[in-house]
Coordinates of C-alpha atoms in Angstrom, one line a residue:
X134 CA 0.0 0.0 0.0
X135 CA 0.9 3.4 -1.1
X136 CA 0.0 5.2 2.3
X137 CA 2.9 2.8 4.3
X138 CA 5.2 5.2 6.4
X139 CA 3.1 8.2 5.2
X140 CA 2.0 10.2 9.0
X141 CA -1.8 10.9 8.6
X142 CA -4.6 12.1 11.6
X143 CA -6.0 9.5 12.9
X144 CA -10.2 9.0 12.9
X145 CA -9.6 9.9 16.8
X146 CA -8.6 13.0 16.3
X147 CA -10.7 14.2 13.6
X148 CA -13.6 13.2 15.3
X149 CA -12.7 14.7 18.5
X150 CA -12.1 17.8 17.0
X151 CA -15.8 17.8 14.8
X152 CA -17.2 16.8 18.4
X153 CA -15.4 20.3 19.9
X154 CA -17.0 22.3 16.9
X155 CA -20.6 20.6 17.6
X156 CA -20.1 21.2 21.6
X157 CA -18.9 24.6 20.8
X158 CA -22.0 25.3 18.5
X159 CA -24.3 23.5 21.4
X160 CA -23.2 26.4 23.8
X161 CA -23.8 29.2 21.6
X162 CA -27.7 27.8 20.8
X163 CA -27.8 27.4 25.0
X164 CA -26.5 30.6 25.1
X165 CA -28.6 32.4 22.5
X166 CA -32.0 30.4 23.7
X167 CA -31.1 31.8 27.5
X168 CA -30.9 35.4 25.9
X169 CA -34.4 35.1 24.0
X170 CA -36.2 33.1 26.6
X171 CA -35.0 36.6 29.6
X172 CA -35.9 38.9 27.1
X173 CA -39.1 37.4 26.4
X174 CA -39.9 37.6 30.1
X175 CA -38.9 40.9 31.0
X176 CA -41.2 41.4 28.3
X177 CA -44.1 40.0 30.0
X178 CA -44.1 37.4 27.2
X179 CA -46.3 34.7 29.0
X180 CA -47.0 32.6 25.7
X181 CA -47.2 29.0 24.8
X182 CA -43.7 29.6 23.1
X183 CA -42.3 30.9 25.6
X184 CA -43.1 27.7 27.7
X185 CA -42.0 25.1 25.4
X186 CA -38.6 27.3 25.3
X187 CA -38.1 27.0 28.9
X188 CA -38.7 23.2 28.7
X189 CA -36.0 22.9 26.1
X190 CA -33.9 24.6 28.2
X191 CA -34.8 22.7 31.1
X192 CA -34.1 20.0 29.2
X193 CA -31.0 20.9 28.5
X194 CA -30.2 22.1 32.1
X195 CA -32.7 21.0 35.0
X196 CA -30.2 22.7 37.8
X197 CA -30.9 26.5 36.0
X198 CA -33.2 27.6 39.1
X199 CA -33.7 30.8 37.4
X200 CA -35.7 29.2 34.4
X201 CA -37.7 27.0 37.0
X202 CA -38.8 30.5 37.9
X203 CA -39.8 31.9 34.6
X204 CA -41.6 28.9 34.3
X205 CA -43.8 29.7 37.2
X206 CA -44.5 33.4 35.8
X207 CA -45.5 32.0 32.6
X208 CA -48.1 29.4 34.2
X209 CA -49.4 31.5 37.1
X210 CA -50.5 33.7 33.8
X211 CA -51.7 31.5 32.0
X212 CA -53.5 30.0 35.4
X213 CA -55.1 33.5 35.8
X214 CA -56.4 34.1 32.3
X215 CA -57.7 30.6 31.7
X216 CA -60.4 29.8 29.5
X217 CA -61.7 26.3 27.8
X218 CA -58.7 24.0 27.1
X219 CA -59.2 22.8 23.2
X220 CA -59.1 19.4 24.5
X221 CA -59.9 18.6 28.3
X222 CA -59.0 15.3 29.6
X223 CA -62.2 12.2 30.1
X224 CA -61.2 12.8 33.6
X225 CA -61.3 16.9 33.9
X226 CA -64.7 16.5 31.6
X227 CA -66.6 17.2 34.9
X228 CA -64.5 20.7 35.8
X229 CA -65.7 24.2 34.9
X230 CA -63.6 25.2 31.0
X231 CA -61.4 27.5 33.5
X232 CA -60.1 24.3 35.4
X233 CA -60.4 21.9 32.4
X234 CA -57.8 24.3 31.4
X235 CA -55.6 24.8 34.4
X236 CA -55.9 21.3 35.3
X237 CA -54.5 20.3 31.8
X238 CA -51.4 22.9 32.7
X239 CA -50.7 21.2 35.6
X240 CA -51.2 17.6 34.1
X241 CA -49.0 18.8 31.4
X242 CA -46.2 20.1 33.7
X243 CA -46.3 16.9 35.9
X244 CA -45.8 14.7 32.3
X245 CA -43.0 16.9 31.4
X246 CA -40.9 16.5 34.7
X247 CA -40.9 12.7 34.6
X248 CA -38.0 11.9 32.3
X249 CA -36.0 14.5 33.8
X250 CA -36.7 13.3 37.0
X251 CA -35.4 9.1 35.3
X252 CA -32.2 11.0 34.1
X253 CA -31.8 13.1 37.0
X254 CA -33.5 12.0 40.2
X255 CA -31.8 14.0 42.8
X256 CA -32.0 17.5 41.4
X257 CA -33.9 19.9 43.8
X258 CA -35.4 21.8 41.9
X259 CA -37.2 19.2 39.3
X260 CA -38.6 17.8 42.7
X261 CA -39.6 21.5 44.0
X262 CA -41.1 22.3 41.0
X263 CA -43.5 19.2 41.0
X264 CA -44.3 20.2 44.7
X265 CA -45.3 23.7 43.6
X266 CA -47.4 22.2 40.3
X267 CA -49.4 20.2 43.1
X268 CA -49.8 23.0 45.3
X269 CA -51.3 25.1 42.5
X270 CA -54.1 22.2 42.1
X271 CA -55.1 22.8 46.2
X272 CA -55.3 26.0 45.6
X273 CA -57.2 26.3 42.3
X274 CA -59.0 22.6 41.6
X275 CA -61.6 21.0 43.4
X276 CA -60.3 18.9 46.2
X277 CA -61.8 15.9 44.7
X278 CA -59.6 16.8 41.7
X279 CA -56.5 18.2 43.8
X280 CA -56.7 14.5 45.7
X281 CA -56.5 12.3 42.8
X282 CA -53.3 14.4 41.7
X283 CA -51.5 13.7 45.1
X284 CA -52.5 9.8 45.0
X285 CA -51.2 10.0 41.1
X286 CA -48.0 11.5 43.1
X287 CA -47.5 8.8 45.6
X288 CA -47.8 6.3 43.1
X289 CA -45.3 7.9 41.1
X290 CA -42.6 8.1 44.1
X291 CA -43.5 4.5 44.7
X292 CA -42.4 3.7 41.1
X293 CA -39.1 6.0 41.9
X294 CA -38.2 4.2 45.4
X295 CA -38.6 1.1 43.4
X296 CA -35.7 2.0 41.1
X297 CA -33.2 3.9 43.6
X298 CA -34.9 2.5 47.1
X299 CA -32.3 4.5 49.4
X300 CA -33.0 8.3 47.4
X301 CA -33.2 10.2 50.0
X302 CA -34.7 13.1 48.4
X303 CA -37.6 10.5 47.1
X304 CA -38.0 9.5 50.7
X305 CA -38.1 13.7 52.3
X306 CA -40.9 13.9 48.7
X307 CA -43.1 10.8 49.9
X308 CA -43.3 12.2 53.5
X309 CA -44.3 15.6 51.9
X310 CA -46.9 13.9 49.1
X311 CA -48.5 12.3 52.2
X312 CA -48.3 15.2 54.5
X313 CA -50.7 16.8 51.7
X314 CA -52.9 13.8 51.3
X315 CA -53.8 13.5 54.9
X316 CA -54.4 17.4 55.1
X317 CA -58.0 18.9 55.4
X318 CA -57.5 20.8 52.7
X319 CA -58.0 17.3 50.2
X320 CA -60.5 16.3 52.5
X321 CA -64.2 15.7 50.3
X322 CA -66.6 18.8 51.0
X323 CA -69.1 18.0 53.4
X324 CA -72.0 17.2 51.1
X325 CA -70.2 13.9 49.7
X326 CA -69.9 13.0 53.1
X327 CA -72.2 10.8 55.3
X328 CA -72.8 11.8 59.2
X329 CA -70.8 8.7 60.2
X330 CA -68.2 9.9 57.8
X331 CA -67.8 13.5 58.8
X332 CA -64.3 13.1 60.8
X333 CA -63.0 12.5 57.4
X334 CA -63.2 15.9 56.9
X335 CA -59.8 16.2 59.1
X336 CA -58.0 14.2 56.9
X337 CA -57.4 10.5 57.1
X338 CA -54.2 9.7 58.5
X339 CA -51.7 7.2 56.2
X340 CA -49.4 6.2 59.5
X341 CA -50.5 2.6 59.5
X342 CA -50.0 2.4 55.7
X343 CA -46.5 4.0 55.4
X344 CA -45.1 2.4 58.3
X345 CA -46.2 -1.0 56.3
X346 CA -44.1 0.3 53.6
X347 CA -41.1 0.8 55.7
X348 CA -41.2 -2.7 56.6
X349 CA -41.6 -3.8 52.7
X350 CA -38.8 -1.4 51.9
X351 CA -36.1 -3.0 54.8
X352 CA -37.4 -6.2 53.9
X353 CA -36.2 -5.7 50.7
X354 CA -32.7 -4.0 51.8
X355 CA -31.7 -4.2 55.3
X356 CA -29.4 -0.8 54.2
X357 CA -32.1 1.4 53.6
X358 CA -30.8 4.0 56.1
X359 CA -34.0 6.2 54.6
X360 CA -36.6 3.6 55.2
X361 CA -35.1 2.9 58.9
X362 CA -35.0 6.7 59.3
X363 CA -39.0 7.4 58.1
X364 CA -39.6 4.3 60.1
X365 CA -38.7 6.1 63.3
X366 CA -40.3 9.1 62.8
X367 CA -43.7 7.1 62.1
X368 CA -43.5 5.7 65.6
X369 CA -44.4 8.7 68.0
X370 CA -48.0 9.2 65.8
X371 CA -48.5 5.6 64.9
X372 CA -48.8 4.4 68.9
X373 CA -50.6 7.7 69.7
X374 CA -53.0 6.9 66.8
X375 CA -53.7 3.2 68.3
X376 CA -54.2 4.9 71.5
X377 CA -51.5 2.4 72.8
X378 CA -51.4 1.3 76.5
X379 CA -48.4 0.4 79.0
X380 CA -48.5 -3.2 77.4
X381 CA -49.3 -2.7 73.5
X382 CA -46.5 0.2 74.3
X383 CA -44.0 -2.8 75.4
X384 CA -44.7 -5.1 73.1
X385 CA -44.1 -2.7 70.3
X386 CA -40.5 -2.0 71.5
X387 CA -39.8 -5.3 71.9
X388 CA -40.7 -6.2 68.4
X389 CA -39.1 -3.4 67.3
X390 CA -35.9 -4.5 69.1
X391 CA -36.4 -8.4 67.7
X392 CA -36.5 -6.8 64.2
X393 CA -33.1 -4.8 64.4
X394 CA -31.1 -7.5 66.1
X395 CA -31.8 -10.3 63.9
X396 CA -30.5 -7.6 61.4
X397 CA -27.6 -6.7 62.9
X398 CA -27.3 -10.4 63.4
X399 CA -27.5 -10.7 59.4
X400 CA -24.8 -7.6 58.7
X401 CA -23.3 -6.6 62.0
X402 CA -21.3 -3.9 59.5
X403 CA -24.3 -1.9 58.0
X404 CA -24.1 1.7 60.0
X405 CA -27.5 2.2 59.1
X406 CA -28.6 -0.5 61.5
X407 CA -26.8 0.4 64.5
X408 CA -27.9 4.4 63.5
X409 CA -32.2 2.2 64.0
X410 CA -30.8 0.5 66.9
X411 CA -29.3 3.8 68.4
X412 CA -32.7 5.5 67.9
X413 CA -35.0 2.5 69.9
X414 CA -32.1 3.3 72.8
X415 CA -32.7 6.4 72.8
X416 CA -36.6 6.2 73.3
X417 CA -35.7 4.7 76.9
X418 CA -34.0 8.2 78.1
X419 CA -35.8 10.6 76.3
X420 CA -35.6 14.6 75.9
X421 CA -37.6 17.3 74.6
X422 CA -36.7 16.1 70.8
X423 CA -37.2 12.5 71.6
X424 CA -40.4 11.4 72.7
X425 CA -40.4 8.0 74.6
X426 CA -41.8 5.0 73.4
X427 CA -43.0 3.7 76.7
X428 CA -43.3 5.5 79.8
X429 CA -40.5 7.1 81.3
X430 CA -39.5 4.3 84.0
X431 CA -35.8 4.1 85.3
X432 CA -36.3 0.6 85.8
X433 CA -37.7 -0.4 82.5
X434 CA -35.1 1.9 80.5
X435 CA -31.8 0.2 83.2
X436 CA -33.6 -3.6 82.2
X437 CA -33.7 -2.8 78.4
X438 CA -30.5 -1.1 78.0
X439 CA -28.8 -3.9 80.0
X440 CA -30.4 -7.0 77.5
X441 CA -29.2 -4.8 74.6
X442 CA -25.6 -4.5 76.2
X443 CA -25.8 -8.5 76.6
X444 CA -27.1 -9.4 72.7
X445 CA -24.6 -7.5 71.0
X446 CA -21.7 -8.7 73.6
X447 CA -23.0 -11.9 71.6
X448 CA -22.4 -10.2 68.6
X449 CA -18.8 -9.9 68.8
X450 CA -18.8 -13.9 68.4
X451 CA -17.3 -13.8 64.5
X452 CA -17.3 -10.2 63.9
X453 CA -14.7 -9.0 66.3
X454 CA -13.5 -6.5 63.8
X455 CA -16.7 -4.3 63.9
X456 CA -16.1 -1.5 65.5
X457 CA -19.5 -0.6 65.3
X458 CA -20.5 -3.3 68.5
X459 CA -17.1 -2.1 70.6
X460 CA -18.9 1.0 69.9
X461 CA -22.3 0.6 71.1
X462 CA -21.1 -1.8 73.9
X463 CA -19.3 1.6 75.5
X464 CA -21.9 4.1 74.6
X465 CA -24.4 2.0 75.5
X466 CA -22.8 1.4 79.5
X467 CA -21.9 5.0 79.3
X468 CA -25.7 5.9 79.3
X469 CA -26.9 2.8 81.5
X470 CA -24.3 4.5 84.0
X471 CA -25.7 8.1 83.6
X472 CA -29.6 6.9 83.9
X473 CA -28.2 5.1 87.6
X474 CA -26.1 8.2 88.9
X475 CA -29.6 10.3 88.3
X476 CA -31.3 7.8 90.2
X477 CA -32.1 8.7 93.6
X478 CA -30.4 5.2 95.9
X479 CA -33.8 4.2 97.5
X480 CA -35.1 4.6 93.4
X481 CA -32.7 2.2 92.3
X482 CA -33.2 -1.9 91.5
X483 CA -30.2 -4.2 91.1
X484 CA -27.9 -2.7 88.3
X485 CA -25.5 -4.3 86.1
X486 CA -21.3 -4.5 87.7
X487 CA -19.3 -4.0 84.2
X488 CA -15.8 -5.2 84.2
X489 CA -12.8 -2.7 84.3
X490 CA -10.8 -4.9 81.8
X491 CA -13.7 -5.9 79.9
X492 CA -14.3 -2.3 79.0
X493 CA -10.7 -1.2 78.5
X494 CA -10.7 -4.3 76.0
X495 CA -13.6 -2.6 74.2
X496 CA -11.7 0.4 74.1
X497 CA -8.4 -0.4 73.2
X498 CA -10.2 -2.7 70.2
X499 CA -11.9 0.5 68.8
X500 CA -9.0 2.9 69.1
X501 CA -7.3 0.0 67.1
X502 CA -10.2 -0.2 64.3
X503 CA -10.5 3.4 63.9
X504 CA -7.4 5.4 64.3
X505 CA -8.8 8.1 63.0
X506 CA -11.0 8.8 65.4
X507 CA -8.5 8.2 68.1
X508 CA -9.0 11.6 70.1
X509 CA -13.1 11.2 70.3
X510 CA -12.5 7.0 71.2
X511 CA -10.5 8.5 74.1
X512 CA -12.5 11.1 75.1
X513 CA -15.0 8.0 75.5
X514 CA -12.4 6.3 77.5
X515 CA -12.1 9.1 80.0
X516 CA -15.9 9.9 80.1
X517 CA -16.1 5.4 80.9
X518 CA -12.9 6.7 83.3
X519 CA -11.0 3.8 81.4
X520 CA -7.0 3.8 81.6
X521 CA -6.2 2.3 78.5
X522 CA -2.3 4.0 79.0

């Protein structure tokens, strides 16, 4: 061949510099459609046009918060000044034209965000601007109308959680979503509403159900720190809701603890575990941010704490490189020891006698296992006043 020891540009390199050109000509069209679609706006321009620029845009660039915000002007205009949509929805059939209309905005909006939301599911504002879309219904739909909008919604984080189960921003979205379903303001008007069924007009409350879904969701992944995390903010309302006594009370932690051990039985390594495990501990001493799951009782809180100290003792039984148990085993005696020394004497049962060189053991094994947190391991030691020197 003719071209043998001839030096040529490679395919590479011409391509990479035709992709330059075509990124460089990309910018200036992002550029340029930036510049029309702000000039268009200071010009009041609340059109159609103007709308589907913004989406290309959007498109382009979901984390531009500015054009999330012409987006809003151009709907809240087209919200006030609405007449007949052209072609209302089966289900918007029974709305006045003015809310056939803004119903099919907000429809519209809600269809556009959902493959930005696949591509990019934890950009703020896509999710805030889906919250606002769904606000506008409450204020201007029928609640009937509004409702079915915010079920649609749930159903819609559902399918999200499915894909990514451990998004957190899908997780903080469901508990707003319900939030708004269980609200009064969703609630049917009075006339579609027996006299048996009038408390309904409070809102009905989803505890029961989204605590069920907790349980699906660990079931599925013992490491959904998210799940364990809306799981223990559920609790408080959920027991109040049953109207729980002394003994449903108990019987609920206990299950609760049953449930966490045999996981931290299964992965003794997962943080998100011991962060569940440190939340059911710290129902037994509560404080103004925590509110107890049973009834504050020295006795039942020095009893719990002391079974919990023994279990995961018999956790270290193959996974003696988790710092995670040396940790909770000091912690843990650390507060079992603050709860007796606030204990009046004649208040006090039989306590627990810890071993000095059981718990410089525990100590010396974390400061090994986590160097990096030397200082704060020793400031544990001193608080435990172990001499680890």
């Amino acid at each position: 061949m003719t071209s043998h020891g001839v030096p040529r540009i490679t395919s590479t390199e011409a391509k990479s510099d035709q992709a330059r050109q075509k990124e460089l000509k990309s910018i200036e069209d992002y550029r340029s459609l930036v510049d029309l679609v702000s000039t268009k706006i200071r010009e009041r321009e609340y059109t159609a046009a103007v709308l589907a620029q913004t989406s290309k845009l959007l498109t382009l660039n979901p984390e531009y918060y500015t054009i999330w915000n012409y987006r809003r002007l151009i709907l809240v205009n087209r919200f006030s000044t609405a007449e007949t949509s052209p072609s209302p929805s089966p289900s918007l059939e029974d709305l006045s034209p003015p809310n056939q209309t803004r119903a099919s905005l907000i429809v519209g909006d809600l269809q556009f965000l959902v493959p930005l939301l696949r591509k990019f599911p934890k950009c703020y504002w896509i999710w805030n601007h889906r919250l606002w879309l769904l606000e506008q219904a409450t204020l201007l739909l029928p609640a009937s109308t509004a409702r079915r909008l915010w079920a649609e919604e749930l159903w819609l984080v559902r399918k999200m959680l499915a894909l990514d189960s451990r998004n957190f921003h899908g997780w903080g979205y469901r508990r707003t979503v319900v939030s708004h379903l269980e609200s009064a303001k969703l609630a049917p008007p009075p006339s579609e509403l027996s006299e048996t069924k009038q408390e309904e007009r409070k809102g009905a409350s989803m505890a029961e159900e989204e605590f069920a879904y907790t349980t699906k969701m660990i079931e599925t992944n013992l490491s959904n720190f998210s799940a364990w995390h809306n799981r223990g903010k559920l609790i408080p309302r959920l027991l109040e809701e049953r109207h729980a006594d002394d003994n449903a009370r108990r019987e609920f932690l206990e299950d609760e603890f049953a449930l966490i051990t045999r996981a931290l039985y299964t992965d003794p390594y997962d943080q998100s575990l011991w962060f569940y495990h440190q939340y059911l501990i710290s129902t037994l001493h509560p404080s103004p941010t925590q509110p107890p799951i049973l009834k504050p009782d020295t006795t039942s809180a020095l009893s719990y704490i002391s079974a919990e100290l023994d279990n995961i003792r018999e956790m270290l039984d193959g996974a003696e490189d988790c710092k995670y148990i040396y940790q909770a085993l000091l912690e843990y005696t650390m507060l079992y020891r603050s709860i007796v020394s606030a204990t009046p004497p004649d208040g006090r049962s039989r306590t627990r006698v810890d071993k000095p060189e059981e718990l410089e053991s525990w100590l010396r094994e974390l400061q090994e296992l986590d160097p990096l947190r030397r200082g704060r391991w020793d400031d544990l030691g001193r608080a435990l006043r172990i001499d680890t020197a």
